[in-house]
JSON list of C-alpha atoms in Angstrom, two decimals:
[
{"chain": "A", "resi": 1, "resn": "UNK", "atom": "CA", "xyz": [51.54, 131.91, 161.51]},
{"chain": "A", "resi": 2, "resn": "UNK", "atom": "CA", "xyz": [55.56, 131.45, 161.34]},
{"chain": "A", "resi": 3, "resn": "UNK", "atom": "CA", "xyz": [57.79, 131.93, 164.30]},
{"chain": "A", "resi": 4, "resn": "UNK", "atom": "CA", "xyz": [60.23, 135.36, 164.67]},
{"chain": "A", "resi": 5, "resn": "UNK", "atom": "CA", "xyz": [62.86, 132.37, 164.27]},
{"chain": "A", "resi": 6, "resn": "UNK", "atom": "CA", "xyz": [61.79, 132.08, 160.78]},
{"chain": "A", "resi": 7, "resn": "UNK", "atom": "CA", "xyz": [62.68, 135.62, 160.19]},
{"chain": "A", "resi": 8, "resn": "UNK", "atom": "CA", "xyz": [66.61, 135.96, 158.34]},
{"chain": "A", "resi": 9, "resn": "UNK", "atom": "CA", "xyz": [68.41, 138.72, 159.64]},
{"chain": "A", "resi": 10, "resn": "UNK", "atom": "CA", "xyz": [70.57, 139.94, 157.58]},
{"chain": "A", "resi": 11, "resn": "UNK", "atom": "CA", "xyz": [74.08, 142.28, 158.86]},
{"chain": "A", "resi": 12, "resn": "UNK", "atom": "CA", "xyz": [75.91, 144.48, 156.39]},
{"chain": "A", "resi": 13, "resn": "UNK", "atom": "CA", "xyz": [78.86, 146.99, 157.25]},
{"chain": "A", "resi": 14, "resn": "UNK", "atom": "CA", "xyz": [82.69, 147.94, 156.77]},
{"chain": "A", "resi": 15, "resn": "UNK", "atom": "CA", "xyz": [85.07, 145.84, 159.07]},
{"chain": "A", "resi": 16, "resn": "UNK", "atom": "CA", "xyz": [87.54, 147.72, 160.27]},
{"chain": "A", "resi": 17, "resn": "UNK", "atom": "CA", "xyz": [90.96, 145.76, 161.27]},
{"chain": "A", "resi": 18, "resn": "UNK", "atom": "CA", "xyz": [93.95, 147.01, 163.41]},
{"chain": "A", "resi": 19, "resn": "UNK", "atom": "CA", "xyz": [96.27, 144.19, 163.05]},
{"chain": "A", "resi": 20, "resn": "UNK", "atom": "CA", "xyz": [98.81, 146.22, 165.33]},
{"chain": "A", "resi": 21, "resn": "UNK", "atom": "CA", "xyz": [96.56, 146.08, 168.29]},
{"chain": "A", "resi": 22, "resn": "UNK", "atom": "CA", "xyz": [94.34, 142.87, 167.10]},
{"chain": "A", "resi": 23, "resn": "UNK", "atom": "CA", "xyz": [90.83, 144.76, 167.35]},
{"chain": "A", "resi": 24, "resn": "UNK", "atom": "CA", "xyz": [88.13, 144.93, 164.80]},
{"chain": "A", "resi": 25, "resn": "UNK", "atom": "CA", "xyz": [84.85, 147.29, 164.72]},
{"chain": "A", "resi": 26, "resn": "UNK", "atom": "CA", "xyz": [82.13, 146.19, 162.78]},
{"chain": "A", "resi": 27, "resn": "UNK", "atom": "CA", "xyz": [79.05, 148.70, 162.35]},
{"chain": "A", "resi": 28, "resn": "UNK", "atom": "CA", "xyz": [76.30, 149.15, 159.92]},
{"chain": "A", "resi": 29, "resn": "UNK", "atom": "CA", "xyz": [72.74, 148.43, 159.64]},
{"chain": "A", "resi": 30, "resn": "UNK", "atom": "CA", "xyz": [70.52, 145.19, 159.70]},
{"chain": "A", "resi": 31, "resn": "UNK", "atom": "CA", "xyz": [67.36, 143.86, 157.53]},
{"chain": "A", "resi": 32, "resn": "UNK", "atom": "CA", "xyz": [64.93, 141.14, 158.69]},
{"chain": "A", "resi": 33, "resn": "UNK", "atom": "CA", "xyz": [63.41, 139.24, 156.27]},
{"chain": "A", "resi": 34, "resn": "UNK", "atom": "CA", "xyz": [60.27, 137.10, 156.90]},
{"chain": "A", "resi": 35, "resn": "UNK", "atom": "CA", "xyz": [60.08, 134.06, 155.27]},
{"chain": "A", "resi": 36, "resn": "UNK", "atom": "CA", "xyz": [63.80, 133.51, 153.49]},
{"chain": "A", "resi": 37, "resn": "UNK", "atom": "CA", "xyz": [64.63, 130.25, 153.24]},
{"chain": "A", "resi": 38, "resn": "UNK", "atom": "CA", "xyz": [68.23, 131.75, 152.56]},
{"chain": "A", "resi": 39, "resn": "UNK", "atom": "CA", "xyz": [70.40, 135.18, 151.68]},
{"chain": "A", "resi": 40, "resn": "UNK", "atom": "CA", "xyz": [70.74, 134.15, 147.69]},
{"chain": "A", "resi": 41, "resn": "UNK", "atom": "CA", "xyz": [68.39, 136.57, 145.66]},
{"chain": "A", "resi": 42, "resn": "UNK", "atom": "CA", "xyz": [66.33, 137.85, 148.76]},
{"chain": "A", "resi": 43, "resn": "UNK", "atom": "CA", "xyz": [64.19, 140.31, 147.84]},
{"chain": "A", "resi": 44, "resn": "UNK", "atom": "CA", "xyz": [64.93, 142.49, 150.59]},
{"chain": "A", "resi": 45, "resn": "UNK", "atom": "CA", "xyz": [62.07, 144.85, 152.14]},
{"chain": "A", "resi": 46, "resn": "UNK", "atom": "CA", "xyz": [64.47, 147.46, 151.90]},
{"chain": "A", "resi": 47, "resn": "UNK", "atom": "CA", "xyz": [68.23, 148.73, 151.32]},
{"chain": "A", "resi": 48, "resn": "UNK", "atom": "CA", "xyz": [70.57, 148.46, 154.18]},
{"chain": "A", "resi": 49, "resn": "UNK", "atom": "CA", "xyz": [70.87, 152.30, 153.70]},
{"chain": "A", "resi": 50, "resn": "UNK", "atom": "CA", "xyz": [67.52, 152.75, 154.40]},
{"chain": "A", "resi": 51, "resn": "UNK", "atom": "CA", "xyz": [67.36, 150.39, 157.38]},
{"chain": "A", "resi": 52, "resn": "UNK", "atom": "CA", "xyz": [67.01, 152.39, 161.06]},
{"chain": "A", "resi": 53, "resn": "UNK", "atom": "CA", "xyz": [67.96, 149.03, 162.41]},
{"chain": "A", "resi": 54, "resn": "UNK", "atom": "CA", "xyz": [71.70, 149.93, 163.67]},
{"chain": "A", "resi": 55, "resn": "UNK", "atom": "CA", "xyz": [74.76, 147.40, 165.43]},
{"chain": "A", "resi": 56, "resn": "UNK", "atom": "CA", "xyz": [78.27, 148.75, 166.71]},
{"chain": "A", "resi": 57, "resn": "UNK", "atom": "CA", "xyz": [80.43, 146.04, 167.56]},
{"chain": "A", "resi": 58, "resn": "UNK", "atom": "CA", "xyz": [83.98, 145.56, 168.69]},
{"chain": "A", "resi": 59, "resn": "UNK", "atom": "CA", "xyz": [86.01, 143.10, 169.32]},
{"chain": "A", "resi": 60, "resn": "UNK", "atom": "CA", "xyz": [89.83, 141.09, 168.88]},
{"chain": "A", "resi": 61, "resn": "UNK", "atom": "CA", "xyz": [90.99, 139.45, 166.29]},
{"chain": "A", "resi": 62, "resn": "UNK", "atom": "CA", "xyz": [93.39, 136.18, 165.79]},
{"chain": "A", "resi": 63, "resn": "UNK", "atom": "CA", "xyz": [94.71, 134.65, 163.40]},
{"chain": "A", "resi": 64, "resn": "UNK", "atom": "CA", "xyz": [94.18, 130.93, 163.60]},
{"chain": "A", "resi": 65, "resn": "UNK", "atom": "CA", "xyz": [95.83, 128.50, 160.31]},
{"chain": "A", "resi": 66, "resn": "UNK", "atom": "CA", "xyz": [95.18, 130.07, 157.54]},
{"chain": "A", "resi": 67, "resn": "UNK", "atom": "CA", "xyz": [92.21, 132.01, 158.70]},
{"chain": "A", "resi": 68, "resn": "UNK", "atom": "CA", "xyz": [91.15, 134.38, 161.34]},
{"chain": "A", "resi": 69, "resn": "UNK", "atom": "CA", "xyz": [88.43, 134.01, 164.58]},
{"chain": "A", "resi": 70, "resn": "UNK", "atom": "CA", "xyz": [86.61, 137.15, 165.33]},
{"chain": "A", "resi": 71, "resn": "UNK", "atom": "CA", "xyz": [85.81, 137.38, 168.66]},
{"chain": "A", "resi": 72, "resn": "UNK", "atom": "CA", "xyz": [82.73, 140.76, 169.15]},
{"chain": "A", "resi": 73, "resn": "UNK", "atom": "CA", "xyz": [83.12, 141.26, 172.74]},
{"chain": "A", "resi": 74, "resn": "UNK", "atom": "CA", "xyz": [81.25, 144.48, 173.54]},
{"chain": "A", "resi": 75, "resn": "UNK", "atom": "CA", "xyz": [78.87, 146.55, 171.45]},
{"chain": "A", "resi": 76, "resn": "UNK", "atom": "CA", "xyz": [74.77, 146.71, 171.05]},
{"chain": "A", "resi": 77, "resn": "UNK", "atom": "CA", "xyz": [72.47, 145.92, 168.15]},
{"chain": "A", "resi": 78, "resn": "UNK", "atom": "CA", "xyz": [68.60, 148.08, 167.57]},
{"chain": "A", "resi": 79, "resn": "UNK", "atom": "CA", "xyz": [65.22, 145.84, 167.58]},
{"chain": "A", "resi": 80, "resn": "UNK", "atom": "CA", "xyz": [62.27, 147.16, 167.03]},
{"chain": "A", "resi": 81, "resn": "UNK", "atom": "CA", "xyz": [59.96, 146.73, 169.68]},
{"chain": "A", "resi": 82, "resn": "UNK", "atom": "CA", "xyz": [56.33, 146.19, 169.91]},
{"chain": "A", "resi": 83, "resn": "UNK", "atom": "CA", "xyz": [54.37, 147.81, 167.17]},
{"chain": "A", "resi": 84, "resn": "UNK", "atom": "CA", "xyz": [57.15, 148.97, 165.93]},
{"chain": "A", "resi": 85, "resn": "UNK", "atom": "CA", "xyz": [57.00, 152.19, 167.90]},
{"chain": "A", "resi": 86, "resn": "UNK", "atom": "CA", "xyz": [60.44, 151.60, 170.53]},
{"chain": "A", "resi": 87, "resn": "UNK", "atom": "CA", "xyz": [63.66, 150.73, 169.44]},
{"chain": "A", "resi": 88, "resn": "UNK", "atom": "CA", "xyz": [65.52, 148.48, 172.05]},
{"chain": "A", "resi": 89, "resn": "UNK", "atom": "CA", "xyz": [69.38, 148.37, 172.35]},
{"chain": "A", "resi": 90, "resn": "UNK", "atom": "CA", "xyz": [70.60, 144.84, 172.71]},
{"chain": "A", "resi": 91, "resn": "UNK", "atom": "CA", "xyz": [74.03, 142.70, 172.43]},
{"chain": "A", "resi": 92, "resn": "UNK", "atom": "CA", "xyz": [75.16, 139.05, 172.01]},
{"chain": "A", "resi": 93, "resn": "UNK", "atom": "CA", "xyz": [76.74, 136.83, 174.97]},
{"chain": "A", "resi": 94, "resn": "UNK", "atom": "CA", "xyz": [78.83, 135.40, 172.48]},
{"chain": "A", "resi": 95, "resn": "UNK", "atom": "CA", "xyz": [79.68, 136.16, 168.66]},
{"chain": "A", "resi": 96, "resn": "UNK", "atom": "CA", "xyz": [82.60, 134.27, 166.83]},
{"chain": "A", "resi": 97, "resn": "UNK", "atom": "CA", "xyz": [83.21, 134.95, 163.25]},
{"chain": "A", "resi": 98, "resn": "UNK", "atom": "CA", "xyz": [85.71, 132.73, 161.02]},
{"chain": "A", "resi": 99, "resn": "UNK", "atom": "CA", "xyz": [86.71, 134.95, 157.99]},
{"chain": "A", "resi": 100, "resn": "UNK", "atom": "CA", "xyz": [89.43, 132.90, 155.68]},
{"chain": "A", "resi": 101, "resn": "UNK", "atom": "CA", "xyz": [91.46, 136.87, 154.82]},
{"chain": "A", "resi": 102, "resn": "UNK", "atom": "CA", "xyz": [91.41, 140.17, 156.07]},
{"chain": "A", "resi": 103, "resn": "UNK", "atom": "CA", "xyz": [94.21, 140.73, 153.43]},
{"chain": "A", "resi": 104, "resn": "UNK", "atom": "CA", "xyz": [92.76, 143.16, 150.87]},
{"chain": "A", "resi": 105, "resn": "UNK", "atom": "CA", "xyz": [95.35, 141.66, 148.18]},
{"chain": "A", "resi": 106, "resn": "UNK", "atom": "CA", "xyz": [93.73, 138.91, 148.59]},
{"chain": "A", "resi": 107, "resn": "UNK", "atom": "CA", "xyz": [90.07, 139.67, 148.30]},
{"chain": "A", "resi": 108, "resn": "UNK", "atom": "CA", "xyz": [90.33, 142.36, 145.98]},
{"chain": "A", "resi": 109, "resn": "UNK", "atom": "CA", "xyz": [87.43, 142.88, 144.33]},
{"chain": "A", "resi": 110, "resn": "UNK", "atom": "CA", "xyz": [86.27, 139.26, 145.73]},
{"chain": "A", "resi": 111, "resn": "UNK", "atom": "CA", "xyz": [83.98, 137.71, 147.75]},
{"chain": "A", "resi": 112, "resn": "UNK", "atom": "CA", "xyz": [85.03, 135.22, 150.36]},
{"chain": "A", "resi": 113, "resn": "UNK", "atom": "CA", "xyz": [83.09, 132.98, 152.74]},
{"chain": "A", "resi": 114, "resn": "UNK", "atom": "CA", "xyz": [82.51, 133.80, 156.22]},
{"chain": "A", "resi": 115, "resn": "UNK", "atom": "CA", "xyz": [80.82, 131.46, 158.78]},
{"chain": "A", "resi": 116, "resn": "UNK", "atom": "CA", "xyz": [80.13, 132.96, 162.52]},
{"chain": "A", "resi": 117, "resn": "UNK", "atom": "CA", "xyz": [77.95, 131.10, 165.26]},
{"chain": "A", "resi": 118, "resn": "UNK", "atom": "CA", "xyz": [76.75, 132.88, 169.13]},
{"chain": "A", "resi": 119, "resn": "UNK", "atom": "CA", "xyz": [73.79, 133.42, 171.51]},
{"chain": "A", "resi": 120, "resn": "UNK", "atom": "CA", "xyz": [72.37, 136.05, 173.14]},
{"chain": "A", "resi": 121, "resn": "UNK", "atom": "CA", "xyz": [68.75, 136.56, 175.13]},
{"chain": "A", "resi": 122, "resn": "UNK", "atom": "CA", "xyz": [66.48, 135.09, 172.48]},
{"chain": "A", "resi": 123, "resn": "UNK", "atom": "CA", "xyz": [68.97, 132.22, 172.07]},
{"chain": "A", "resi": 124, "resn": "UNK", "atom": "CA", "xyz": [71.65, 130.35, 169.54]},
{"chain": "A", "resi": 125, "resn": "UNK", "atom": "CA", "xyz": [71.94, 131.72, 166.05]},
{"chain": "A", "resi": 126, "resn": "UNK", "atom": "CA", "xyz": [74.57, 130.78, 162.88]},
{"chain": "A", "resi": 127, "resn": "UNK", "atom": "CA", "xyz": [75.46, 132.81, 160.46]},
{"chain": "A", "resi": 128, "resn": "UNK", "atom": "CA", "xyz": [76.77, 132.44, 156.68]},
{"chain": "A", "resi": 129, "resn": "UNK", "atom": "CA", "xyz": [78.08, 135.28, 154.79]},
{"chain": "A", "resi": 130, "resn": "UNK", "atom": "CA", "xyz": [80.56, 137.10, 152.58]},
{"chain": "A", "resi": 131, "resn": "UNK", "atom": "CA", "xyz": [83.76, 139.31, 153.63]},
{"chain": "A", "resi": 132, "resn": "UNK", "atom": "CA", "xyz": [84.39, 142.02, 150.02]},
{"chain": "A", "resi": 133, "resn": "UNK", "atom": "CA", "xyz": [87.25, 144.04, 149.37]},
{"chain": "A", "resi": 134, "resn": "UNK", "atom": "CA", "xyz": [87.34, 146.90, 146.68]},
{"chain": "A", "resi": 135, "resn": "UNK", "atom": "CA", "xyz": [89.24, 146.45, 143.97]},
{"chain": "A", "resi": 136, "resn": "UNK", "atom": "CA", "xyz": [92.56, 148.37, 143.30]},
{"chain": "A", "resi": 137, "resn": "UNK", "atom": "CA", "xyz": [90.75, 150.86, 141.32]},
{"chain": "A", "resi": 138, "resn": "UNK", "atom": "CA", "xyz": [88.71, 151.50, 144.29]},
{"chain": "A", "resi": 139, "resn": "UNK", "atom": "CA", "xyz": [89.79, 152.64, 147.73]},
{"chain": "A", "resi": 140, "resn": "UNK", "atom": "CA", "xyz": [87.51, 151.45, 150.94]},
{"chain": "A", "resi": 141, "resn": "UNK", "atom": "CA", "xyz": [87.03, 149.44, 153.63]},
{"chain": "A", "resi": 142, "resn": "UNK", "atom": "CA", "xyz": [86.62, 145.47, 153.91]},
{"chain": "A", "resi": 143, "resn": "UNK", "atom": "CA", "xyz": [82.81, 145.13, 153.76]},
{"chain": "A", "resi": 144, "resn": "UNK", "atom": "CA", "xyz": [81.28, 142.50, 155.80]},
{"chain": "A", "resi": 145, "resn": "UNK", "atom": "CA", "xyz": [77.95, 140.67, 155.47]},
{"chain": "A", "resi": 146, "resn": "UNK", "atom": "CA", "xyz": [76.19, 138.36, 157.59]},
{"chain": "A", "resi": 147, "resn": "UNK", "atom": "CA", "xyz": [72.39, 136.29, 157.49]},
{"chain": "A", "resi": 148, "resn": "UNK", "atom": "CA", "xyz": [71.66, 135.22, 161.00]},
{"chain": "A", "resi": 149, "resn": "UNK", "atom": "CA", "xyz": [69.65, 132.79, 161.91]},
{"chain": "A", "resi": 150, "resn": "UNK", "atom": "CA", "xyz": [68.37, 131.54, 165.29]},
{"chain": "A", "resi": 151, "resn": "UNK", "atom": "CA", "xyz": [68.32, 127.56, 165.97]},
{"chain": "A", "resi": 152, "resn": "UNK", "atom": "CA", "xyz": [65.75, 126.23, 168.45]}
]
């Protein structure tokens, strides 16, 4: 039998960025999925549309070189309980995300890097992922996707 810790959970939403007042909110949905050795062609269970799973985070934002930190500070994340029949609200300690542009000129229609590390009750977790613009042609928000994983 694997460990929950085995499980990849994997965070997709749009970023929203007020440099004025250096916040961010980040909200969207999450997927676990058992037994992914990584995020690169996962076969997902299902579509983070279709996910009930839920997070609403908020937070400040620096700039720091030629990239920015991400600090969430506040905000809750849904687990599923036992059997699957409660949902459970819970948050992160600590959540620091290193995204290398929140300029949409200059992920336009790209895919960037994004590296994040925290803990929270069940532990210490890293994170690898992607920060997406649309492309001039398209008008949106900065999409940002995490997979989390929980060290022992």
């Amino acid at each position: 039998m694997t460990s929950w810790r085995d499980t990849l959970f994997v965070w997709q939403g749009p970023l929203e960025v007020d440099e004025g007042e250096k916040k961010v909110l980040w909200k969207g949905t999450w997927i676990g999925c058992e037994e992914c050795p990584d995020a690169k062609d996962v076969d997902m269970p299902i579509h983070f549309n279709e996910s009930e799973m839920t997070f609403n985070l908020t937070g400040n934002i620096q700039k720091r070189g030629d990239a920015y930190q991400i600090r969430f500070m506040d905000g809750t994340w849904d687990l599923q309980g036992d059997k699957e029949k409660t949902v459970e609200c819970h948050g992160d300690e600590e959540h620091l995300v290193y995204v290398p542009s929140i300029d949409r000129a200059v992920l336009k229609g790209r895919t960037k890097p994004v590296a994040a590390v925290g803990a929270n009750a069940f532990g210490h977790f890293v994170s690898a992922g992607i920060i997406t613009a649309p492309t001039k042609k398209k008008s949106g928000e900065l999409v940002l996707t995490l997979a989390r994983r929980y060290i022992e």
